[in-house]
XYZ file of C-alpha atoms in Angstrom:
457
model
C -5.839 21.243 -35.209
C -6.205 17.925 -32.868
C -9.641 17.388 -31.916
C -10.233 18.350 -27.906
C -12.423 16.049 -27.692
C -13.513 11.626 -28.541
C -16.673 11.752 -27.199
C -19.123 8.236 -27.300
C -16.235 6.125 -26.810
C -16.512 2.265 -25.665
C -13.628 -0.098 -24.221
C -11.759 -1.627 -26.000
C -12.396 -4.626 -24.031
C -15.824 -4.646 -24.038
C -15.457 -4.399 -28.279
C -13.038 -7.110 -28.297
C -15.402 -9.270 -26.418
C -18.207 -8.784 -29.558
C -15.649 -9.544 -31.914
C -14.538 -12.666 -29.922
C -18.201 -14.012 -30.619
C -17.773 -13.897 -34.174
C -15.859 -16.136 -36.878
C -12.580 -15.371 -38.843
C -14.004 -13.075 -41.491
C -16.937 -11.994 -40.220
C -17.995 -8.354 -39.159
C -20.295 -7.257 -36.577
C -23.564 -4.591 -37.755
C -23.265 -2.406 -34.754
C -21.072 0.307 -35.117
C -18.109 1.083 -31.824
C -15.912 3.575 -31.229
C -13.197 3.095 -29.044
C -9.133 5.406 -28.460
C -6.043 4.025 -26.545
C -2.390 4.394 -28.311
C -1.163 2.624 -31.018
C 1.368 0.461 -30.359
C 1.933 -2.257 -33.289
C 1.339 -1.738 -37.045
C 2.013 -4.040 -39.767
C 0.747 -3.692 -43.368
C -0.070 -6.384 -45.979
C -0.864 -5.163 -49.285
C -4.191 -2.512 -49.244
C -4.690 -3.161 -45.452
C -2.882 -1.546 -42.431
C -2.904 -3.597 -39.086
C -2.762 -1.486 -36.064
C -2.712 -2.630 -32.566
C -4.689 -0.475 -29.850
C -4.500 -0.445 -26.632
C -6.190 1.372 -23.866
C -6.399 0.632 -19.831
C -8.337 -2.248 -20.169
C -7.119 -4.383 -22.554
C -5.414 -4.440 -26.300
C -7.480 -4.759 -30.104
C -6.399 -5.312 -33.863
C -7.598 -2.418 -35.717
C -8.128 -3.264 -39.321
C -7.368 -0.420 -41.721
C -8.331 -1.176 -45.431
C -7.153 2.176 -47.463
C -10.533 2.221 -49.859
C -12.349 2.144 -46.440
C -9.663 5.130 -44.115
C -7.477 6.600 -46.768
C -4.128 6.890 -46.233
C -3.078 5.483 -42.370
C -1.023 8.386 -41.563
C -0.113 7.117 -37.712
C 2.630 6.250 -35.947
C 3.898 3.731 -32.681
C 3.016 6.360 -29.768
C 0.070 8.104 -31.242
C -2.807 8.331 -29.342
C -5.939 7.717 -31.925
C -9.885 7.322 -32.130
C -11.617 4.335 -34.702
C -14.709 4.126 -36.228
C -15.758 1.060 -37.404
C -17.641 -2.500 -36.851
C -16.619 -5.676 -34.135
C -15.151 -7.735 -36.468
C -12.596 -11.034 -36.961
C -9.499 -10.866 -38.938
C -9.397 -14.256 -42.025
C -6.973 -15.312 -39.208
C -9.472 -15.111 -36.354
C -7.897 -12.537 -34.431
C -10.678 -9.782 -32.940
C -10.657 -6.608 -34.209
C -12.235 -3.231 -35.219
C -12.827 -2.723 -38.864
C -12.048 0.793 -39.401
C -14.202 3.452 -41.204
C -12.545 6.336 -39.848
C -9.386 7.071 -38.145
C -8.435 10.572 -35.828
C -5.163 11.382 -34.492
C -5.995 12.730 -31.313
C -2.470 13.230 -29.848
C 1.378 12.740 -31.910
C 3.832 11.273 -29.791
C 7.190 13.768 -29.604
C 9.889 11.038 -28.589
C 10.700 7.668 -29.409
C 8.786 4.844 -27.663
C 10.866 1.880 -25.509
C 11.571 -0.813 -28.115
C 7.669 -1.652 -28.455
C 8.100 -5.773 -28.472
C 10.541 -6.111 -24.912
C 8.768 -2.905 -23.713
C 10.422 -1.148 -20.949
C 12.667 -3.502 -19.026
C 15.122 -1.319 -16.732
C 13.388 -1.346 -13.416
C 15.223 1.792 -12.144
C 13.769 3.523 -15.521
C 10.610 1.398 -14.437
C 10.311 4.062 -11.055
C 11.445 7.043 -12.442
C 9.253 7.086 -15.679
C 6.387 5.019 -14.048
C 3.983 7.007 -17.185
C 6.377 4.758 -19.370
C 5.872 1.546 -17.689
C 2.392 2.038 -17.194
C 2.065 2.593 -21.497
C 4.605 0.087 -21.912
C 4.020 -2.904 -20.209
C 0.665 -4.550 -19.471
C 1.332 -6.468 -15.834
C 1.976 -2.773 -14.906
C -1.370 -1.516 -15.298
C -2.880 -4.777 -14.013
C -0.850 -4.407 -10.782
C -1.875 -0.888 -10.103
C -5.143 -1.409 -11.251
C -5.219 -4.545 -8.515
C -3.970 -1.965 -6.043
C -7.174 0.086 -6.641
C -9.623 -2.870 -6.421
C -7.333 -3.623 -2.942
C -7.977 -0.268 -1.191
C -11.664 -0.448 -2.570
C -12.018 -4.213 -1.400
C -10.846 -2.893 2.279
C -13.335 0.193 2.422
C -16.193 -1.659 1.274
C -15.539 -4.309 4.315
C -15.145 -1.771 6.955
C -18.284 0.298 5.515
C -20.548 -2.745 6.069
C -18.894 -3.594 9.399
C -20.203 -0.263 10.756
C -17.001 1.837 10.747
C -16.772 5.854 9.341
C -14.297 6.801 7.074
C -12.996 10.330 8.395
C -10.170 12.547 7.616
C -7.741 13.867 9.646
C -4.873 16.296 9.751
C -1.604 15.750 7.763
C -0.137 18.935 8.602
C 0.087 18.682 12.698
C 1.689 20.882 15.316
C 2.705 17.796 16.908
C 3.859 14.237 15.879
C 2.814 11.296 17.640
C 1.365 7.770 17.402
C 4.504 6.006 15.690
C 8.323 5.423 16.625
C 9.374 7.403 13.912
C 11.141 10.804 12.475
C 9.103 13.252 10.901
C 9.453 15.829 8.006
C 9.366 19.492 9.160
C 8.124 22.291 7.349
C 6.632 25.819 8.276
C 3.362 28.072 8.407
C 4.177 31.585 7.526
C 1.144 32.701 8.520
C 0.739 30.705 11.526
C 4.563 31.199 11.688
C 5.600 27.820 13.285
C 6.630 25.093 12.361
C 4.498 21.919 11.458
C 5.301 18.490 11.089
C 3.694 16.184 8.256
C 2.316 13.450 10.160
C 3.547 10.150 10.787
C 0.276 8.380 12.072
C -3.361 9.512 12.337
C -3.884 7.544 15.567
C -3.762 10.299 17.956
C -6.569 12.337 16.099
C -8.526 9.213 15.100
C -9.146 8.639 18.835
C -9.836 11.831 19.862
C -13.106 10.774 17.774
C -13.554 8.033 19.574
C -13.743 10.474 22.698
C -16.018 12.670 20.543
C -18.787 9.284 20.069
C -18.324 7.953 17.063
C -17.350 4.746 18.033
C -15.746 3.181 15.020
C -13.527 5.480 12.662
C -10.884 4.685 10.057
C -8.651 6.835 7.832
C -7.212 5.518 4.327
C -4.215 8.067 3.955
C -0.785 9.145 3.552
C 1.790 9.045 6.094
C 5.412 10.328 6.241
C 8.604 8.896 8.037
C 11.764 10.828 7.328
C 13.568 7.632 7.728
C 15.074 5.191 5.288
C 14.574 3.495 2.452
C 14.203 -0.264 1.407
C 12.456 -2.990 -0.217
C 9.540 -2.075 2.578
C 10.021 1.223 3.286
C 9.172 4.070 1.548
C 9.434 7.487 3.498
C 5.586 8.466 1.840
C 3.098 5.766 2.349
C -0.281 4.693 2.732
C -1.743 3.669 5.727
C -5.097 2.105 7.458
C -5.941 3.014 10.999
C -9.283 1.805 12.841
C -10.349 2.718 15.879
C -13.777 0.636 17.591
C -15.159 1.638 21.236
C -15.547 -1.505 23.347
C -13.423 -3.910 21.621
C -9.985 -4.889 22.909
C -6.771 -6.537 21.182
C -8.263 -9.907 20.693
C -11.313 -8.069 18.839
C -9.277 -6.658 16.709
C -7.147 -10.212 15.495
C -10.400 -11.344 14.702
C -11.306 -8.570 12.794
C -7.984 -8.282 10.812
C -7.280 -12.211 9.758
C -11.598 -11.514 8.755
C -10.713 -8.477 6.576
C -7.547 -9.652 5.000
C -9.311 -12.843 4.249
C -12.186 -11.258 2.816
C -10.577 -8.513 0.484
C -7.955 -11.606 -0.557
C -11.292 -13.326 -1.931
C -12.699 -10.573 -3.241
C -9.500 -9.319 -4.936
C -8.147 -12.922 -6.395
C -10.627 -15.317 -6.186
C -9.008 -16.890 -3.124
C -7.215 -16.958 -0.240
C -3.867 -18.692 -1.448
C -1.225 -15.916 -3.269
C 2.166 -16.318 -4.238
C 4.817 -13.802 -2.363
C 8.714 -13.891 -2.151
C 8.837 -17.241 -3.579
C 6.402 -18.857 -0.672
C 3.021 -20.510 -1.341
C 0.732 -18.374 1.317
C -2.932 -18.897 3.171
C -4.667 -15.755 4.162
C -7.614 -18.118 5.816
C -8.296 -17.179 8.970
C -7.597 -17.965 11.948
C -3.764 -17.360 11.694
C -0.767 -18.733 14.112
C -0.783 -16.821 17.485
C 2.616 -16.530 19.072
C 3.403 -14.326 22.165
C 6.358 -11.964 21.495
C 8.535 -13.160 24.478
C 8.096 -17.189 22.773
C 9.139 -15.663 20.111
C 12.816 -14.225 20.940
C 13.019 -17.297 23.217
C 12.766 -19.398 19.562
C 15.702 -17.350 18.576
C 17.836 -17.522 21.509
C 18.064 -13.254 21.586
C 15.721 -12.783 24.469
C 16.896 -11.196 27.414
C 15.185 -8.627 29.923
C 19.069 -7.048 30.943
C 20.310 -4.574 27.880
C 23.962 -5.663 28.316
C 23.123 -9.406 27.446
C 20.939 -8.537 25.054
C 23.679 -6.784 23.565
C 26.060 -9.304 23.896
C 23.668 -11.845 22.195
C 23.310 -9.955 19.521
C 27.047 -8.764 19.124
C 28.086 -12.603 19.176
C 25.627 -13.227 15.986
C 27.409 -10.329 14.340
C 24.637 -7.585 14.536
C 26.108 -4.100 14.677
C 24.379 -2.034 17.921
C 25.599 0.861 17.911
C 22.433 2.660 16.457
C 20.894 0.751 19.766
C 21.495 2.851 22.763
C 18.156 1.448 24.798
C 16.892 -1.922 25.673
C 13.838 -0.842 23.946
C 15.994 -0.416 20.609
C 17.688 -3.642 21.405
C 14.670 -5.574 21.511
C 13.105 -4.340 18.565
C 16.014 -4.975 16.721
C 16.389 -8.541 17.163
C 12.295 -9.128 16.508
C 12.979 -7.659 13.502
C 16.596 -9.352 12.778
C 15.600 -12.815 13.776
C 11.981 -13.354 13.863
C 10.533 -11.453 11.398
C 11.870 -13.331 8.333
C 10.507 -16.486 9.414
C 7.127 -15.625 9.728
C 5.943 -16.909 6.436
C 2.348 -17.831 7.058
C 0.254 -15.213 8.832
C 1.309 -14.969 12.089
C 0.137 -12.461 15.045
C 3.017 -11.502 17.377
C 1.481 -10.385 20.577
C 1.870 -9.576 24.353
C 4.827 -7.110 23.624
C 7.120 -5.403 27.035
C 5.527 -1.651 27.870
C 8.913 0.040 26.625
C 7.358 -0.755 23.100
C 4.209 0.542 23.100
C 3.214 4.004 24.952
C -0.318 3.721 23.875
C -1.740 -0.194 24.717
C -3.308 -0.992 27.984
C -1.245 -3.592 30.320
C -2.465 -7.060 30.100
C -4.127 -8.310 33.520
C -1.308 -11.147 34.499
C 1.828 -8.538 34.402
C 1.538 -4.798 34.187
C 5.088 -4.829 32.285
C 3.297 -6.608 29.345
C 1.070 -4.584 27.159
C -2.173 -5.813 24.656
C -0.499 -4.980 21.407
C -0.048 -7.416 18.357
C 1.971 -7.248 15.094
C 1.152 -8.816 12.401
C 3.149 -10.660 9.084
C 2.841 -12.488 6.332
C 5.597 -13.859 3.944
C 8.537 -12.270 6.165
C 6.978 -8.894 6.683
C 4.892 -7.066 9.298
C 2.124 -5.346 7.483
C 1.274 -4.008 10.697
C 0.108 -3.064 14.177
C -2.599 -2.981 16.934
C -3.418 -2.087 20.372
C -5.565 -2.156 23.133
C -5.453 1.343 23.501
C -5.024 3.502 26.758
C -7.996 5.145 27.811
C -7.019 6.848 31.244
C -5.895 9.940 30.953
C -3.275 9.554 34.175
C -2.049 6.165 32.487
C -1.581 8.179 29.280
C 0.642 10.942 31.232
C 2.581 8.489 33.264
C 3.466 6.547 29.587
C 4.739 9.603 27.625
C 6.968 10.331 30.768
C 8.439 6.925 30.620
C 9.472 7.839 26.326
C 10.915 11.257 27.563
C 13.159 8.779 29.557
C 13.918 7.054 26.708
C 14.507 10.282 24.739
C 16.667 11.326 27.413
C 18.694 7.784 26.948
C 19.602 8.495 23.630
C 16.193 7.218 21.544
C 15.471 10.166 19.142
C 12.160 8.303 17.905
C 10.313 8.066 20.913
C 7.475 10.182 21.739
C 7.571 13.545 22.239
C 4.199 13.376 24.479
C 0.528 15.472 23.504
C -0.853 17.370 26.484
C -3.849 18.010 24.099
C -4.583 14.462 23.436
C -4.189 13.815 27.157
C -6.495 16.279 27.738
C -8.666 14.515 25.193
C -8.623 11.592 27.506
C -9.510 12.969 30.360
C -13.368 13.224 28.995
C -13.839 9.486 29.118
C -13.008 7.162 26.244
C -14.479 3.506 25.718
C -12.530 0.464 25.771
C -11.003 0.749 22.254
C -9.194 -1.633 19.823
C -6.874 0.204 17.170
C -4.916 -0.907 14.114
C -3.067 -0.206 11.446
C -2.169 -1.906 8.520
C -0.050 -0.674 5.344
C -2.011 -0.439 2.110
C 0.972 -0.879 0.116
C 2.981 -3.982 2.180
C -0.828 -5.676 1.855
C -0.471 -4.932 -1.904
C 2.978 -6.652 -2.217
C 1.483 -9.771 -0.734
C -1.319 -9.968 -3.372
C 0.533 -8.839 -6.087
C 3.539 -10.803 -5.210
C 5.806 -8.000 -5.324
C 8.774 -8.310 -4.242
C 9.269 -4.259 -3.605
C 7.093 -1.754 -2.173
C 8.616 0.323 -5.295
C 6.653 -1.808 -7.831
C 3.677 -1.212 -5.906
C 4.028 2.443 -5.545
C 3.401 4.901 -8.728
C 5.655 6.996 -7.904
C 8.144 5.832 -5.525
C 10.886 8.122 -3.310
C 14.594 7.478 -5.404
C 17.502 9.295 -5.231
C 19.178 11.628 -7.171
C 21.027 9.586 -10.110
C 24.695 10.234 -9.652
């Protein structure tokens, strides 16, 4: 029988460190015991060589047969030493082993141990293989933790409340997006998994609590690409009496602050650009921005035709709204390198931000990129309940015109509204686009543990 149980058991990194203080041949008088899977052995002579690793790091284990017995262990097995910190003659830190457990046999042949596992679509399918095989796997994810961490721990001492809201909603709102349907038996209707928390998150806002955020999943039954990922993770904030410029303060501070905290600095390496989180970041109003590009136009048809003539297809287009976004994302988007906020955007855009006071056909909303992508979105957000109304009537007109993403509407939340909300500043931003940038990952895949794939043919 397997034991059920190592109990006692230190890191291996923490016992490599001991042995690193040592010289080559010397042993340490405080006994360790540490487990991980074996994943090297060599023998010379009497002695057995073993290499152990665990999550946090990798450690010789020497095995001299008068000391263990017979080394009955394999590449794969997972196993628990006894022994002493010690240094190999050849100074390489190390356990020397008293006693040795199998604690679980491994049923199937390992990757080829020395390239480890290479295939990147094997990579996302068998993520528990690249995770035991290769090293800068486990980093990355375990960077991803320290990430999300780094982000609560700056909104927590900024004031805000981490809540928790529904994923399972009778309606979908707060995002131009398609949502996955399922159905309640007992409630017997259908529900829709929910594609942002923003329309709950403010109804706390209405309900006093002034600054919320949610660190959850979200779900967009829409494509899939080097960003996209129909399941995903996403930050929203919500803070009473702040506004759009507020919140770009707040953002370039907390991106800023969990880059330091996360890599030492505010300088990482993404798609093959050299990039400065340091606040404050380049400010660019959306209209400037098309205007750069030459595809700006307030008149679909010539918006159209602009685009047409630089050979984008349109058909999936059939509003200006559509149009629009399209060519931010075709022709701007990919040159925003350094962080860069995108703001000022036209009302067809954005059903939930407040007009700006020069031109009520201009809303306070802001995007967001870095290295080429947007990592995401904010708002001044609509507190008037009438306002709110008159703006989901204006996306049932673009519903009606052929745009099967825009909102649906929420009598409830308007309801919501019509209690009084606070001058509010909302944002999202996507946990695992902010992880590509400080990983420098070129996919949200490799930053994902178990990314959406299709079905191999």
């Amino acid at each position: 029988m397997l034991p059920k149980r190592f109990p006692d058991r230190d890191e291996i990194a923490a016992v490599r460190a001991e042995a690193e203080q040592l010289g080559p041949g010397e042993e340490a008088g405080s006994k360790r015991r540490i487990a991980g899977r074996v994943l090297g052995r060599r023998e010379m002579g009497r002695l057995v060589f073993l290499d152990l690793v665990d999550r946090g790091g990798r450690i010789q284990l020497l095995c001299s047969r008068e000391r263990t017995g017979e080394v009955d262990v394999h590449l794969g097995d997972i196993v628990g030493a006894t022994g002493f910190p010690a240094q190999s003659r050849r100074g390489e830190p190390s356990l020397a082993v008293d006693a040795l457990e199998v604690l679980a046999k491994i049923r199937a042949p390992l990757p080829d141990t020395f390239h480890g596992l290479t295939d990147v679509e094997q990579r996302h399918r068998k993520r528990y293989l690249d995770l035991l095989m290769n090293e800068e796997t486990r980093t990355l994810f375990l960077t991803r933790t320290a990430i999300v961490t780094a982000v609560r721990r700056a909104l927590d001492e900024d004031g805000f409340v981490e809540v928790e809201t529904p994923i399972l909603q009778p309606r979908y709102g707060g995002a131009f997006a398609l949502p996955f349907v399922t159905h309640s038996n007992e409630l017997d209707r259908d529900m829709y998994l929910r594609i942002a928390s923003e329309l709950y998150l403010k109804r706390l806002i209405v309900g006093g609590l002034e600054r919320v955020y949610e660190i959850g999943k979200d779900f967009r039954n829409e494509g899939i690409s080097f960003k996209h990922n129909p399941e995903f993770t996403m930050l929203e904030w919500y803070e009473a009496f702040a506004d759009y410029r507020d919140t770009m303060l707040r953002i370039e501070d907390l991106v800023e602050r969990v880059t330091r905290e996360v890599t030492g600095g505010t300088v990482v390496s993404f798609r093959g650009h050299e990039v400065d989180v340091k606040a404050p970041w380049r400010r660019v109003r959306f209209v400037e921005a098309l205007e750069e590009q030459g595809v700006w136009s307030r008149d679909a048809g010539e918006l159209r035709a602009l685009l047409q003539a630089r050979d984008v297809d349109t058909s999936n287009d059939p509003t200006w709204a559509k149009l629009v976004d399209h060519a931010l994302t075709r022709f701007v988007e990919p040159n925003l390198i350094q962080p860069t906020i995108v703001y000022d955007y036209p009302i067809e855009l954005s059903p939930f931000a407040r007009a700006t006071d020069a031109d009520p056909a201009i809303v306070e909303r802001f995007e967001y990129y870095i290295g080429g992508i947007e990592l995401g979105n904010a708002f001044t957000e609509i507190n008037d309940a009438e306002e709110q109304a008159e703006r989901f009537a204006l996306q049932q007109a673009e519903r009606a015109a052929g745009d099967v993403e825009a909102e649906e509407g929420d009598p409830d939340y308007v309801e919501a509204l019509s209690y009084g909300m606070p001058p509010t500043g909302g944002l999202g931003l996507g946990i695992d686009r902010l992880a590509m940038v400080l990983t420098g990952s070129d996919s949200i895949r490799d930053v994902i543990l178990f990314p959406a794939l299709r079905d191999r043919e």
